[in-house]
CSV table of C-alpha atoms in Angstrom, one decimal:
chain,number,residue,atom,x,y,z
A,1,UNK,CA,0.0,0.0,0.0
A,2,UNK,CA,2.9,2.4,0.7
A,3,UNK,CA,5.4,3.5,-1.9
A,4,UNK,CA,8.7,1.8,-1.2
A,5,UNK,CA,12.2,3.2,-1.5
A,6,UNK,CA,15.3,1.1,-1.1
A,7,UNK,CA,18.0,3.1,0.5
A,8,UNK,CA,20.1,0.2,1.8
A,9,UNK,CA,23.0,0.9,-0.5
A,10,UNK,CA,23.4,4.6,0.4
A,11,UNK,CA,23.0,7.0,3.3
A,12,UNK,CA,21.4,10.0,1.5
A,13,UNK,CA,22.3,13.6,2.5
A,14,UNK,CA,19.6,15.7,4.1
A,15,UNK,CA,19.0,17.4,0.7
A,16,UNK,CA,18.6,14.0,-1.0
A,17,UNK,CA,16.1,12.9,1.8
A,18,UNK,CA,14.0,16.1,1.2
A,19,UNK,CA,14.0,15.4,-2.5
A,20,UNK,CA,13.3,11.7,-2.4
A,21,UNK,CA,10.8,11.4,0.4
A,22,UNK,CA,7.2,12.6,0.1
A,23,UNK,CA,5.6,15.7,1.4
A,24,UNK,CA,2.6,17.5,0.1
A,25,UNK,CA,3.5,20.4,-2.2
A,26,UNK,CA,2.4,23.6,-0.4
A,27,UNK,CA,3.3,26.8,-2.2
A,28,UNK,CA,3.0,29.4,0.6
A,29,UNK,CA,4.4,32.1,-1.8
A,30,UNK,CA,1.4,31.6,-4.1
A,31,UNK,CA,-1.0,31.7,-1.2
A,32,UNK,CA,0.6,35.0,0.0
A,33,UNK,CA,-0.4,36.6,-3.3
A,34,UNK,CA,-4.0,35.3,-2.7
A,35,UNK,CA,-4.3,36.6,0.9
A,36,UNK,CA,-2.6,39.9,0.4
A,37,UNK,CA,-5.8,41.7,-0.7
A,38,UNK,CA,-7.8,40.1,2.1
A,39,UNK,CA,-5.3,41.3,4.7
A,40,UNK,CA,-5.1,44.8,3.2
A,41,UNK,CA,-8.9,45.0,3.1
A,42,UNK,CA,-9.0,44.1,6.8
A,43,UNK,CA,-6.3,46.6,7.6
A,44,UNK,CA,-8.3,49.4,5.9
A,45,UNK,CA,-11.9,48.5,6.5
A,46,UNK,CA,-11.7,46.6,9.8
A,47,UNK,CA,-14.6,44.6,11.1
A,48,UNK,CA,-16.7,45.0,7.9
A,49,UNK,CA,-13.9,43.3,5.9
A,50,UNK,CA,-13.7,40.4,8.3
A,51,UNK,CA,-17.5,39.9,8.1
A,52,UNK,CA,-17.5,40.1,4.3
A,53,UNK,CA,-14.7,37.5,4.2
A,54,UNK,CA,-16.6,35.2,6.6
A,55,UNK,CA,-19.6,35.3,4.3
A,56,UNK,CA,-17.4,34.6,1.3
A,57,UNK,CA,-15.2,31.8,2.7
A,58,UNK,CA,-17.1,30.4,5.7
A,59,UNK,CA,-20.6,30.7,4.2
A,60,UNK,CA,-22.0,32.6,7.2
A,61,UNK,CA,-21.9,36.2,8.5
A,62,UNK,CA,-21.7,36.2,12.3
A,63,UNK,CA,-24.1,38.4,14.1
A,64,UNK,CA,-21.1,39.8,15.9
A,65,UNK,CA,-17.4,39.0,15.6
A,66,UNK,CA,-16.8,38.8,19.3
A,67,UNK,CA,-18.4,35.8,20.9
A,68,UNK,CA,-20.8,36.8,23.7
A,69,UNK,CA,-19.7,35.7,27.2
A,70,UNK,CA,-23.1,34.0,27.6
A,71,UNK,CA,-22.4,31.8,24.6
A,72,UNK,CA,-19.0,30.8,26.1
A,73,UNK,CA,-20.7,29.9,29.4
A,74,UNK,CA,-23.4,28.0,27.6
A,75,UNK,CA,-20.9,26.0,25.6
A,76,UNK,CA,-19.0,25.0,28.8
A,77,UNK,CA,-22.2,23.9,30.4
A,78,UNK,CA,-23.2,21.9,27.4
A,79,UNK,CA,-19.9,20.0,27.2
A,80,UNK,CA,-20.2,16.2,27.2
A,81,UNK,CA,-19.0,15.2,30.7
A,82,UNK,CA,-16.4,12.8,29.3
A,83,UNK,CA,-15.0,15.6,27.1
A,84,UNK,CA,-15.0,18.0,29.9
A,85,UNK,CA,-13.1,15.6,32.1
A,86,UNK,CA,-10.6,15.0,29.4
A,87,UNK,CA,-10.1,18.7,28.7
A,88,UNK,CA,-9.6,19.4,32.4
A,89,UNK,CA,-7.0,16.7,32.7
A,90,UNK,CA,-5.3,17.9,29.5
A,91,UNK,CA,-5.1,21.4,30.9
A,92,UNK,CA,-3.7,20.1,34.1
A,93,UNK,CA,-1.0,18.1,32.4
A,94,UNK,CA,-0.1,20.9,30.0
A,95,UNK,CA,0.3,23.3,32.9
A,96,UNK,CA,2.7,20.9,34.7
A,97,UNK,CA,4.9,20.7,31.6
A,98,UNK,CA,4.8,24.4,30.6
A,99,UNK,CA,5.2,25.8,34.1
A,100,UNK,CA,8.5,23.9,34.3
A,101,UNK,CA,9.7,25.9,31.3
A,102,UNK,CA,9.7,29.2,33.2
A,103,UNK,CA,13.1,30.7,33.6
A,104,UNK,CA,14.3,32.7,36.6
A,105,UNK,CA,16.3,35.8,36.1
A,106,UNK,CA,20.1,35.1,35.9
A,107,UNK,CA,22.7,37.7,36.9
A,108,UNK,CA,26.2,37.2,35.5
A,109,UNK,CA,29.1,39.1,36.9
A,110,UNK,CA,31.2,40.0,33.8
A,111,UNK,CA,33.9,41.7,35.8
A,112,UNK,CA,34.3,43.7,39.1
A,113,UNK,CA,31.4,46.1,39.2
A,114,UNK,CA,29.8,45.0,35.9
A,115,UNK,CA,26.8,42.7,35.7
A,116,UNK,CA,24.4,41.6,33.1
A,117,UNK,CA,21.0,40.2,34.2
A,118,UNK,CA,19.0,38.1,31.8
A,119,UNK,CA,15.3,38.5,32.3
A,120,UNK,CA,12.4,36.8,30.5
A,121,UNK,CA,9.5,39.2,30.1
A,122,UNK,CA,6.0,38.2,28.7
A,123,UNK,CA,4.6,40.0,25.7
A,124,UNK,CA,1.6,42.1,26.5
A,125,UNK,CA,-1.0,40.6,24.2
A,126,UNK,CA,-1.3,37.5,22.0
A,127,UNK,CA,-3.7,36.2,19.3
A,128,UNK,CA,-4.2,32.4,19.4
A,129,UNK,CA,-5.6,30.8,16.2
A,130,UNK,CA,-7.6,27.6,16.5
A,131,UNK,CA,-8.6,25.8,13.3
A,132,UNK,CA,-12.2,24.9,12.6
A,133,UNK,CA,-12.5,23.7,9.1
A,134,UNK,CA,-12.6,19.9,8.5
A,135,UNK,CA,-12.8,19.2,12.2
A,136,UNK,CA,-12.8,21.1,15.5
A,137,UNK,CA,-9.7,21.2,17.6
A,138,UNK,CA,-10.4,22.0,21.3
A,139,UNK,CA,-7.1,20.4,22.1
A,140,UNK,CA,-5.4,23.3,20.1
A,141,UNK,CA,-7.1,25.7,22.5
A,142,UNK,CA,-5.3,24.0,25.3
A,143,UNK,CA,-2.0,23.9,23.5
A,144,UNK,CA,-2.1,27.6,22.6
A,145,UNK,CA,-3.6,29.1,25.7
A,146,UNK,CA,-1.7,27.2,28.5
A,147,UNK,CA,1.8,28.2,27.5
A,148,UNK,CA,0.7,31.8,27.0
A,149,UNK,CA,-0.9,31.9,30.4
A,150,UNK,CA,2.0,30.2,32.1
A,151,UNK,CA,4.4,32.7,30.4
A,152,UNK,CA,2.5,35.5,32.2
A,153,UNK,CA,0.7,37.1,29.2
A,154,UNK,CA,-2.0,39.4,30.5
A,155,UNK,CA,-4.2,39.7,27.4
A,156,UNK,CA,-5.2,36.7,25.3
A,157,UNK,CA,-7.6,36.6,22.3
A,158,UNK,CA,-8.7,33.4,20.6
A,159,UNK,CA,-9.7,33.4,16.9
A,160,UNK,CA,-11.6,30.4,15.3
A,161,UNK,CA,-13.8,30.2,12.2
A,162,UNK,CA,-17.6,30.8,12.4
A,163,UNK,CA,-19.7,27.7,11.8
A,164,UNK,CA,-22.8,27.7,9.7
A,165,UNK,CA,-24.2,25.0,12.0
A,166,UNK,CA,-23.6,27.0,15.1
A,167,UNK,CA,-25.4,30.3,14.3
A,168,UNK,CA,-22.1,31.9,13.1
A,169,UNK,CA,-20.2,31.1,16.3
A,170,UNK,CA,-17.1,28.9,16.4
A,171,UNK,CA,-17.5,25.2,17.2
A,172,UNK,CA,-19.2,24.7,20.5
A,173,UNK,CA,-16.5,22.4,21.9
A,174,UNK,CA,-13.8,25.0,21.0
A,175,UNK,CA,-15.9,27.6,22.9
A,176,UNK,CA,-16.3,25.3,25.9
A,177,UNK,CA,-12.5,24.7,26.0
A,178,UNK,CA,-12.0,28.5,26.0
A,179,UNK,CA,-14.4,28.9,28.9
A,180,UNK,CA,-12.7,26.2,30.9
A,181,UNK,CA,-9.4,28.1,30.5
A,182,UNK,CA,-11.0,31.4,31.6
A,183,UNK,CA,-10.7,33.0,28.1
A,184,UNK,CA,-13.6,35.4,27.5
A,185,UNK,CA,-12.2,37.2,24.4
A,186,UNK,CA,-13.0,34.9,21.5
A,187,UNK,CA,-13.7,36.0,17.9
A,188,UNK,CA,-15.7,34.2,15.2
A,189,UNK,CA,-13.1,34.8,12.6
A,190,UNK,CA,-11.0,32.3,10.6
A,191,UNK,CA,-8.5,32.2,7.8
A,192,UNK,CA,-6.3,35.0,6.6
A,193,UNK,CA,-8.9,37.6,7.8
A,194,UNK,CA,-8.5,36.4,11.4
A,195,UNK,CA,-4.7,36.8,11.2
A,196,UNK,CA,-5.0,40.3,9.7
A,197,UNK,CA,-7.6,41.2,12.4
A,198,UNK,CA,-5.2,40.1,15.1
A,199,UNK,CA,-2.2,41.8,13.6
A,200,UNK,CA,-3.7,45.1,12.6
A,201,UNK,CA,-6.5,45.4,15.0
A,202,UNK,CA,-10.1,46.4,14.1
A,203,UNK,CA,-12.9,48.4,15.8
A,204,UNK,CA,-13.9,45.4,17.9
A,205,UNK,CA,-10.4,43.9,18.5
A,206,UNK,CA,-7.2,45.5,19.7
A,207,UNK,CA,-4.1,44.4,17.8
A,208,UNK,CA,-1.8,41.8,19.3
A,209,UNK,CA,2.0,41.4,19.7
A,210,UNK,CA,2.3,37.7,18.8
A,211,UNK,CA,0.1,35.3,16.8
A,212,UNK,CA,0.4,31.6,17.2
A,213,UNK,CA,-1.5,28.5,16.2
A,214,UNK,CA,-1.8,26.1,13.2
A,215,UNK,CA,-4.0,26.6,10.2
A,216,UNK,CA,-4.3,25.9,6.5
A,217,UNK,CA,-2.0,27.3,3.8
A,218,UNK,CA,-3.8,30.6,3.8
A,219,UNK,CA,-3.5,31.1,7.5
A,220,UNK,CA,0.2,30.3,7.1
A,221,UNK,CA,0.6,32.7,4.2
A,222,UNK,CA,-1.2,35.5,6.2
A,223,UNK,CA,1.2,34.9,9.1
A,224,UNK,CA,4.1,35.2,6.8
A,225,UNK,CA,2.7,38.4,5.4
A,226,UNK,CA,2.2,40.1,8.8
A,227,UNK,CA,5.5,38.8,10.3
A,228,UNK,CA,7.4,41.9,11.4
A,229,UNK,CA,4.1,43.8,12.2
A,230,UNK,CA,3.7,41.1,14.9
A,231,UNK,CA,5.7,38.1,16.0
A,232,UNK,CA,4.5,34.7,14.7
A,233,UNK,CA,5.4,31.1,15.6
A,234,UNK,CA,6.8,28.6,13.1
A,235,UNK,CA,4.9,28.1,9.9
A,236,UNK,CA,2.7,25.1,10.3
A,237,UNK,CA,1.8,23.2,7.1
A,238,UNK,CA,0.1,19.8,6.6
A,239,UNK,CA,0.8,17.4,9.5
A,240,UNK,CA,3.3,14.6,9.3
A,241,UNK,CA,4.8,11.6,11.1
A,242,UNK,CA,8.0,9.6,10.6
A,243,UNK,CA,8.4,6.2,12.3
A,244,UNK,CA,11.8,4.8,12.7
A,245,UNK,CA,11.5,1.0,13.3
A,246,UNK,CA,13.5,-2.2,13.4
A,247,UNK,CA,12.5,-5.8,13.4
A,248,UNK,CA,11.4,-5.6,17.0
A,249,UNK,CA,8.5,-3.2,16.2
A,250,UNK,CA,4.9,-4.3,16.3
A,251,UNK,CA,3.4,-3.9,12.8
A,252,UNK,CA,-0.1,-3.5,14.2
A,253,UNK,CA,1.0,-0.5,16.2
A,254,UNK,CA,3.0,1.0,13.3
A,255,UNK,CA,0.1,0.7,10.9
A,256,UNK,CA,-2.3,2.2,13.4
A,257,UNK,CA,-0.1,5.2,14.0
A,258,UNK,CA,0.3,5.9,10.3
A,259,UNK,CA,-3.4,5.8,9.9
A,260,UNK,CA,-3.9,8.1,12.9
A,261,UNK,CA,-1.8,10.7,11.3
A,262,UNK,CA,-3.3,10.3,7.8
A,263,UNK,CA,-6.7,10.8,9.4
A,264,UNK,CA,-5.9,14.5,9.9
A,265,UNK,CA,-5.7,15.6,6.3
A,266,UNK,CA,-5.5,14.2,2.8
A,267,UNK,CA,-2.2,16.1,2.6
A,268,UNK,CA,-0.7,14.6,5.7
A,269,UNK,CA,2.7,12.9,5.2
A,270,UNK,CA,3.3,9.5,6.7
A,271,UNK,CA,6.8,7.9,6.5
A,272,UNK,CA,8.1,4.6,7.8
A,273,UNK,CA,11.9,4.2,7.9
A,274,UNK,CA,12.9,0.6,8.8
A,275,UNK,CA,15.9,-1.7,8.5
A,276,UNK,CA,13.5,-4.7,8.3
A,277,UNK,CA,11.9,-5.7,5.0
A,278,UNK,CA,9.8,-8.2,7.0
A,279,UNK,CA,8.4,-5.4,9.1
A,280,UNK,CA,7.6,-3.3,6.0
A,281,UNK,CA,5.7,-6.2,4.5
A,282,UNK,CA,3.8,-6.8,7.7
A,283,UNK,CA,2.9,-3.2,8.0
A,284,UNK,CA,1.5,-3.2,4.5
A,285,UNK,CA,-0.7,-6.3,5.4
A,286,UNK,CA,-1.9,-4.5,8.6
A,287,UNK,CA,-2.8,-1.3,6.6
A,288,UNK,CA,-4.8,-3.5,4.3
A,289,UNK,CA,-6.8,-4.7,7.3
A,290,UNK,CA,-7.0,-1.5,9.3
A,291,UNK,CA,-7.6,1.2,6.6
A,292,UNK,CA,-11.0,-0.2,5.3
A,293,UNK,CA,-12.2,-0.3,8.9
A,294,UNK,CA,-11.3,3.3,9.8
A,295,UNK,CA,-13.9,6.0,10.0
A,296,UNK,CA,-12.2,8.4,7.6
A,297,UNK,CA,-11.1,5.8,5.1
A,298,UNK,CA,-11.1,8.1,2.0
A,299,UNK,CA,-9.1,10.8,3.7
A,300,UNK,CA,-6.6,8.2,5.0
A,301,UNK,CA,-6.3,6.5,1.6
A,302,UNK,CA,-5.6,9.8,-0.1
A,303,UNK,CA,-2.9,10.7,2.4
A,304,UNK,CA,-1.2,7.3,2.2
A,305,UNK,CA,-1.3,7.2,-1.6
A,306,UNK,CA,-0.1,10.8,-2.0
A,307,UNK,CA,2.4,11.2,0.8
A,308,UNK,CA,2.9,7.7,2.3
A,309,UNK,CA,6.2,5.8,1.9
A,310,UNK,CA,8.4,3.2,3.4
A,311,UNK,CA,12.2,3.8,3.2
A,312,UNK,CA,14.2,0.6,3.6
A,313,UNK,CA,17.6,1.3,5.2
A,314,UNK,CA,20.7,-0.8,6.1
A,315,UNK,CA,20.4,-0.3,9.9
A,316,UNK,CA,19.2,2.0,12.6
A,317,UNK,CA,22.1,4.3,12.2
A,318,UNK,CA,21.2,4.9,8.5
A,319,UNK,CA,17.6,5.3,9.6
A,320,UNK,CA,18.6,8.0,12.0
A,321,UNK,CA,20.3,9.9,9.2
A,322,UNK,CA,17.1,9.7,7.1
A,323,UNK,CA,14.7,10.8,9.7
A,324,UNK,CA,17.1,13.6,10.7
A,325,UNK,CA,17.2,14.7,7.1
A,326,UNK,CA,13.5,14.7,6.8
A,327,UNK,CA,13.0,16.6,10.2
A,328,UNK,CA,9.5,15.4,10.9
A,329,UNK,CA,6.9,17.2,12.9
A,330,UNK,CA,6.3,14.0,14.9
A,331,UNK,CA,8.9,11.2,15.1
A,332,UNK,CA,8.2,7.8,16.7
A,333,UNK,CA,11.0,5.4,17.7
A,334,UNK,CA,10.0,1.7,17.6
A,335,UNK,CA,13.4,0.0,18.0
A,336,UNK,CA,15.4,-2.0,20.5
A,337,UNK,CA,16.7,0.4,23.1
A,338,UNK,CA,14.4,3.1,21.8
A,339,UNK,CA,15.4,5.6,24.5
A,340,UNK,CA,19.1,5.5,23.5
A,341,UNK,CA,18.1,5.9,19.8
A,342,UNK,CA,15.8,8.8,20.6
A,343,UNK,CA,18.6,10.6,22.4
A,344,UNK,CA,20.6,10.7,19.2
A,345,UNK,CA,17.8,12.5,17.2
A,346,UNK,CA,18.7,16.0,16.2
A,347,UNK,CA,15.9,17.2,14.0
A,348,UNK,CA,12.2,16.6,15.0
A,349,UNK,CA,9.4,18.7,16.4
A,350,UNK,CA,8.6,16.1,19.0
A,351,UNK,CA,10.0,12.6,19.6
A,352,UNK,CA,7.8,9.7,20.9
A,353,UNK,CA,9.8,6.8,22.4
A,354,UNK,CA,8.7,3.2,22.4
A,355,UNK,CA,5.5,1.3,21.6
A,356,UNK,CA,3.4,3.0,24.3
A,357,UNK,CA,4.1,6.6,23.4
A,358,UNK,CA,2.1,7.1,20.2
A,359,UNK,CA,1.6,10.6,18.7
A,360,UNK,CA,-2.0,10.8,19.8
A,361,UNK,CA,-0.8,10.8,23.4
A,362,UNK,CA,1.1,14.0,22.6
A,363,UNK,CA,-1.9,15.4,20.7
A,364,UNK,CA,-4.0,15.3,23.8
A,365,UNK,CA,-2.6,14.2,27.2
A,366,UNK,CA,1.2,13.9,27.4
A,367,UNK,CA,1.4,17.5,28.6
A,368,UNK,CA,3.8,18.3,25.7
A,369,UNK,CA,2.7,20.8,23.0
A,370,UNK,CA,1.3,19.6,19.8
A,371,UNK,CA,1.8,22.9,17.9
A,372,UNK,CA,5.0,21.8,16.1
A,373,UNK,CA,7.1,22.8,13.1
A,374,UNK,CA,6.3,21.0,9.8
A,375,UNK,CA,7.7,20.7,6.3
A,376,UNK,CA,11.2,20.1,7.5
A,377,UNK,CA,11.3,23.4,9.5
A,378,UNK,CA,12.1,21.3,12.6
A,379,UNK,CA,15.7,21.8,11.4
A,380,UNK,CA,15.6,25.3,12.7
A,381,UNK,CA,12.3,25.9,14.6
A,382,UNK,CA,10.8,24.6,17.8
A,383,UNK,CA,7.3,23.8,18.9
A,384,UNK,CA,5.1,26.2,20.9
A,385,UNK,CA,6.4,26.8,24.4
A,386,UNK,CA,6.4,29.4,27.1
A,387,UNK,CA,9.4,31.0,25.4
A,388,UNK,CA,7.3,31.7,22.4
A,389,UNK,CA,5.4,34.3,24.5
A,390,UNK,CA,8.3,35.9,26.3
A,391,UNK,CA,11.2,38.2,25.3
A,392,UNK,CA,14.7,38.0,26.6
A,393,UNK,CA,15.8,41.3,28.0
A,394,UNK,CA,19.4,42.0,29.2
A,395,UNK,CA,19.8,44.5,32.0
A,396,UNK,CA,23.3,46.0,32.3
A,397,UNK,CA,24.6,47.6,35.5
A,398,UNK,CA,28.0,49.1,35.9
A,399,UNK,CA,29.9,51.1,38.6
A,400,UNK,CA,32.0,54.1,37.7
A,401,UNK,CA,35.2,52.1,38.3
A,402,UNK,CA,34.0,49.3,36.0
A,403,UNK,CA,33.3,51.7,33.2
A,404,UNK,CA,36.7,53.4,33.6
A,405,UNK,CA,38.4,50.0,33.4
A,406,UNK,CA,37.0,49.3,30.0
A,407,UNK,CA,37.1,52.9,28.6
A,408,UNK,CA,40.4,52.4,26.6
A,409,UNK,CA,39.2,49.3,24.9
A,410,UNK,CA,35.8,50.8,24.2
A,411,UNK,CA,37.6,53.8,22.7
A,412,UNK,CA,39.7,51.5,20.5
A,413,UNK,CA,36.6,49.7,19.1
A,414,UNK,CA,34.7,52.9,18.7
A,415,UNK,CA,37.6,54.4,16.7
A,416,UNK,CA,37.8,51.3,14.5
A,417,UNK,CA,34.2,51.8,13.6
A,418,UNK,CA,34.6,55.6,13.2
A,419,UNK,CA,32.0,56.2,16.0
A,420,UNK,CA,34.0,58.6,18.1
A,421,UNK,CA,30.9,59.9,19.9
A,422,UNK,CA,30.6,56.5,21.5
A,423,UNK,CA,33.9,56.9,23.3
A,424,UNK,CA,33.2,60.6,23.9
A,425,UNK,CA,30.0,59.6,25.8
A,426,UNK,CA,32.1,57.4,28.1
A,427,UNK,CA,34.9,60.0,28.6
A,428,UNK,CA,32.3,62.7,29.5
A,429,UNK,CA,31.8,60.8,32.7
A,430,UNK,CA,35.4,61.2,33.8
A,431,UNK,CA,36.2,64.8,32.9
């Protein structure tokens, strides 16, 4: 069922891996051209432009962009008890992990009388995007809101598309999750228009400093367009999983995990890298059994046919080179001594170790964040975290004697750069 690549005779470079192994083609640059007029319209016309875009793209014009507090309270009250319980536990676990990421100020004594203190200061206001197209993602509310709250952000606004089946409000479970987290500023806005609304501000919504959260290619393009006006997190494209496995892996588990990722999106990428041809054969057999029985069979089949593959490698070391080159959003390790293998991974958004840590655990209840870099950007970007919502500030303190001690060297460097007023500003203190 999966396209097979035999890489046993070579260890491809990272560039070769990116060329050979499948990912959906997503041209963000083309999408930027498509969303530019939408974003400009929102910048100039504000709420009216957002409402017009909702009618055009979502098929509904909300009665108001800001969700009434009564609707949030009603959504929380209407949550299925099992869903409420799961959300409460997901929030608790996420707080445990993200609270541990907080950094205390550190003061470094550079020399006698001279210190540099490193402080982490939360941004003032953030916009958190929660998708709502093919399915609703209340878990993404948790993943966006909790690290921002733990970072100390004082003002949070959530944006999620209006639903025709919910009177122009975002999905009720998304609203319920917001209420459980104490978020009362929620906007029925999705797509590029929501990103522009957050970045530029409108009559009903004050502009933000940072925008985070996954979305489709148009959301990603809009985030790229407003980068610089506001800070944004890593660009999130179609979801993906890589599974590094050897002969000890259970093919039932591997097949189930590939299907779970393919269920997200027909453009999802699903890669198995294994040193065992027997395992690859067994996984194909399992896919043949499991795919027909899965609820979203058509979506899964499209994903696996389009962006599914098995790479056969000589050994686990060669497999590590392949998965590092691909730099997956999610990487599962199904090998002997999986912990030691996982410790050698350099490029992945998140790593899941062993047969009982599947990606869905991270999606919901591991406490880790599931907003992760895709499309190979895990080579240089990280997942959403407390640090996303904070700025590093250096505070410099110096005594008179400490300044005098460095004055000659400062003057030498200022002279080399022909910035003599720099050294004059220091000398003025000793005349």
